[in-house]
CSV table of C-alpha atoms in Angstrom, one decimal:
chain,number,residue,atom,x,y,z
N,1,SER,CA,-19.8,60.9,-22.4
N,2,SER,CA,-18.6,64.0,-24.3
N,3,ARG,CA,-15.8,62.0,-25.9
N,4,ARG,CA,-15.6,62.1,-29.7
N,5,ARG,CA,-14.0,59.7,-32.1
N,6,GLY,CA,-10.2,60.0,-31.8
N,7,GLY,CA,-10.3,61.0,-28.1
N,8,GLN,CA,-11.1,64.6,-28.8
N,9,LEU,CA,-13.5,66.7,-26.8
N,10,PRO,CA,-15.6,69.4,-28.5
N,11,GLN,CA,-13.7,72.6,-29.4
N,12,ARG,CA,-12.9,74.7,-26.4
N,13,ARG,CA,-13.1,78.5,-26.1
N,14,ALA,CA,-10.0,80.7,-25.8
N,15,ARG,CA,-8.7,81.6,-22.4
N,16,SER,CA,-9.8,85.3,-22.9
N,17,GLN,CA,-13.4,84.1,-23.1
N,18,ARG,CA,-13.4,82.4,-19.8
N,19,LYS,CA,-15.7,83.6,-17.1
N,20,THR,CA,-15.1,83.0,-13.4
N,21,SER,CA,-17.4,83.1,-10.5
N,22,PRO,CA,-16.7,83.6,-6.8
N,23,ARG,CA,-16.2,80.5,-4.7
N,24,ARG,CA,-18.8,79.6,-2.1
N,25,SER,CA,-17.8,79.2,1.5
N,26,GLY,CA,-17.2,75.7,2.9
N,27,GLY,CA,-20.8,75.6,4.3
N,28,GLY,CA,-23.0,72.6,3.4
N,29,ARG,CA,-20.2,70.0,3.7
N,30,ALA,CA,-21.4,66.5,3.9
N,31,LYS,CA,-20.9,64.6,7.2
N,32,GLY,CA,-18.6,61.6,7.4
N,33,LEU,CA,-15.2,61.0,5.9
N,34,GLY,CA,-16.1,62.2,2.5
N,35,GLY,CA,-13.6,62.1,-0.3
N,36,ASP,CA,-16.3,61.4,-2.9
N,37,ARG,CA,-15.5,64.6,-4.9
N,38,ILE,CA,-11.9,64.9,-6.1
N,39,GLU,CA,-10.8,68.2,-7.7
N,40,GLY,CA,-7.8,69.3,-9.6
N,41,ARG,CA,-6.0,67.9,-12.7
N,42,HIS,CA,-3.3,65.9,-10.9
N,43,ALA,CA,-5.6,64.6,-8.1
N,44,VAL,CA,-8.1,63.3,-10.7
N,45,ARG,CA,-5.4,61.8,-12.8
N,46,GLU,CA,-3.9,60.0,-9.8
N,47,LEU,CA,-7.3,58.7,-8.8
N,48,LEU,CA,-7.8,57.2,-12.2
N,49,VAL,CA,-4.3,55.8,-12.3
N,50,ALA,CA,-4.6,54.2,-8.8
N,51,GLY,CA,-7.8,52.4,-9.7
N,52,THR,CA,-8.5,51.7,-6.0
N,53,ARG,CA,-11.9,53.4,-5.9
N,54,ARG,CA,-14.8,53.3,-8.2
N,55,VAL,CA,-15.1,56.6,-10.2
N,56,ARG,CA,-18.6,57.4,-11.3
N,57,GLU,CA,-17.9,60.5,-13.5
N,58,VAL,CA,-15.3,63.0,-14.5
N,59,GLY,CA,-16.4,66.5,-15.1
N,60,LEU,CA,-14.5,69.0,-17.2
N,61,ALA,CA,-15.2,72.7,-17.5
N,62,GLY,CA,-16.1,73.4,-21.2
N,63,ASP,CA,-13.7,76.3,-21.6
N,64,LEU,CA,-10.4,74.6,-20.9
N,65,ASP,CA,-7.4,75.0,-23.2
N,66,SER,CA,-5.9,71.7,-24.4
N,67,ALA,CA,-3.2,70.2,-22.2
N,68,LEU,CA,-1.4,66.9,-22.1
N,69,ILE,CA,-2.7,66.1,-18.6
N,70,LEU,CA,-6.3,66.6,-19.8
N,71,ASP,CA,-5.7,64.2,-22.7
N,72,GLU,CA,-4.3,61.7,-20.1
N,73,ILE,CA,-7.4,62.1,-17.9
N,74,ILE,CA,-9.7,61.6,-20.8
N,75,ASP,CA,-7.8,58.5,-21.9
N,76,LEU,CA,-7.7,57.0,-18.4
N,77,ALA,CA,-11.4,57.7,-17.9
N,78,TYR,CA,-12.2,56.1,-21.2
N,79,GLU,CA,-10.1,53.0,-20.4
N,80,ALA,CA,-11.8,52.7,-17.0
N,81,ARG,CA,-15.3,53.2,-18.6
N,82,VAL,CA,-15.9,56.3,-16.6
N,83,SER,CA,-18.3,58.8,-18.1
N,84,ILE,CA,-16.9,62.2,-19.0
N,85,ARG,CA,-19.1,65.3,-18.9
N,86,GLU,CA,-18.1,68.6,-20.3
N,87,LEU,CA,-19.9,71.3,-18.3
N,88,PRO,CA,-20.5,75.0,-18.8
N,89,ARG,CA,-18.2,77.0,-16.6
N,90,SER,CA,-21.0,78.3,-14.4
N,91,ARG,CA,-22.3,74.7,-13.7
N,92,PHE,CA,-18.7,73.5,-13.1
N,93,GLU,CA,-18.1,76.3,-10.6
N,94,SER,CA,-21.3,75.5,-8.7
N,95,MET,CA,-20.2,71.9,-8.3
N,96,ALA,CA,-16.6,72.6,-7.2
N,97,ARG,CA,-15.8,72.9,-3.5
N,98,THR,CA,-12.3,74.1,-3.6
N,99,GLU,CA,-10.8,77.5,-4.7
N,100,SER,CA,-8.9,76.2,-7.7
N,101,PRO,CA,-10.3,72.9,-9.1
N,102,GLN,CA,-8.4,73.6,-12.4
N,103,GLY,CA,-11.4,72.8,-14.5
N,104,VAL,CA,-11.4,69.1,-13.5
N,105,LEU,CA,-13.3,67.1,-10.9
N,106,ALA,CA,-14.3,63.5,-10.4
N,107,LEU,CA,-17.1,61.9,-8.5
N,108,ALA,CA,-15.9,58.7,-6.8
N,109,ALA,CA,-16.8,56.2,-4.1
N,110,PRO,CA,-16.2,57.8,-0.6
N,111,LEU,CA,-13.1,57.0,1.4
N,112,LEU,CA,-13.4,54.2,3.9
N,113,ASP,CA,-13.7,55.1,7.5
N,114,HIS,CA,-11.9,52.8,10.0
N,115,ASP,CA,-11.9,52.6,13.8
N,116,LEU,CA,-8.6,53.5,15.5
N,117,ASP,CA,-8.4,49.9,16.9
N,118,ASP,CA,-8.4,48.6,13.3
N,119,LEU,CA,-5.4,50.8,12.4
N,120,LEU,CA,-3.4,49.6,15.4
N,121,VAL,CA,-3.4,45.9,14.4
N,122,THR,CA,-0.2,44.3,13.0
N,123,ASP,CA,-0.8,43.3,9.4
N,124,ALA,CA,-0.6,39.7,8.1
N,125,SER,CA,3.1,40.1,7.2
N,126,GLY,CA,4.0,41.2,10.7
N,127,ARG,CA,4.5,44.8,9.9
N,128,GLN,CA,3.8,47.1,12.8
N,129,PRO,CA,1.3,50.0,12.4
N,130,PHE,CA,2.9,53.3,11.4
N,131,LEU,CA,0.3,56.1,11.9
N,132,LEU,CA,0.3,59.7,11.1
N,133,VAL,CA,-1.9,61.8,13.4
N,134,ILE,CA,-2.9,65.2,11.9
N,135,ASP,CA,-4.6,68.0,13.8
N,136,GLY,CA,-5.2,71.6,12.9
N,137,VAL,CA,-4.5,71.3,9.2
N,138,THR,CA,-7.2,73.2,7.4
N,139,ASP,CA,-5.7,73.8,4.0
N,140,PRO,CA,-6.5,70.9,1.6
N,141,GLY,CA,-3.2,71.5,-0.3
N,142,ASN,CA,-1.2,71.1,2.9
N,143,LEU,CA,-3.2,68.0,3.8
N,144,GLY,CA,-2.5,66.5,0.3
N,145,THR,CA,1.2,67.2,0.7
N,146,MET,CA,1.3,65.5,4.1
N,147,LEU,CA,-0.6,62.5,2.8
N,148,ARG,CA,1.7,62.0,-0.2
N,149,SER,CA,4.8,62.3,2.0
N,150,ALA,CA,3.2,59.8,4.4
N,151,GLU,CA,2.6,57.3,1.7
N,152,CYS,CA,6.3,57.6,0.6
N,153,ALA,CA,7.4,57.0,4.2
N,154,GLY,CA,5.3,53.9,4.5
N,155,VAL,CA,2.5,55.2,6.8
N,156,THR,CA,-0.2,52.5,7.2
N,157,GLY,CA,-2.9,54.8,8.5
N,158,VAL,CA,-3.9,58.4,9.0
N,159,VAL,CA,-5.9,59.8,11.9
N,160,LEU,CA,-7.8,63.0,11.2
N,161,PRO,CA,-10.2,65.0,13.5
N,162,ARG,CA,-13.8,65.0,12.5
N,163,HIS,CA,-14.1,68.8,12.8
N,164,ARG,CA,-12.0,71.9,11.9
N,165,SER,CA,-9.8,70.1,9.5
N,166,ALA,CA,-9.2,70.0,5.7
N,167,ARG,CA,-11.3,67.5,3.7
């Protein structure tokens, strides 16, 4: 862990010293449901807050300016005993799969894959299944918005196509 006493990471470089590299195309994506790499400040924070999946590691780009949400992520990871690695920007960029990971990513247990038949079963409390079927959504941001709205609406399961969709 790169965490120092008092919860501080090593000093970060100023924004003007940041270097960026071009994003790679989506090739080389792992098969299966995935979800083992979470990118973005809010997404990683929510992953740690939820505590529903094991998080193996949080990676931070070494040139980030300080921000309250970064302190929260570090504190949450520390409390959950998740290792924190500060990475050189070039290494971080090579690990990231999205266009704007905001200097934060987490490696976690993959999402569980369920058969459609399992999603159609009434739960123990008698609640009927309420499914969201998504097709043709390729932007991860739009998918995230739909999933957050679905959770608020009480959706019990989401059906996604295996190919040509956001992951």
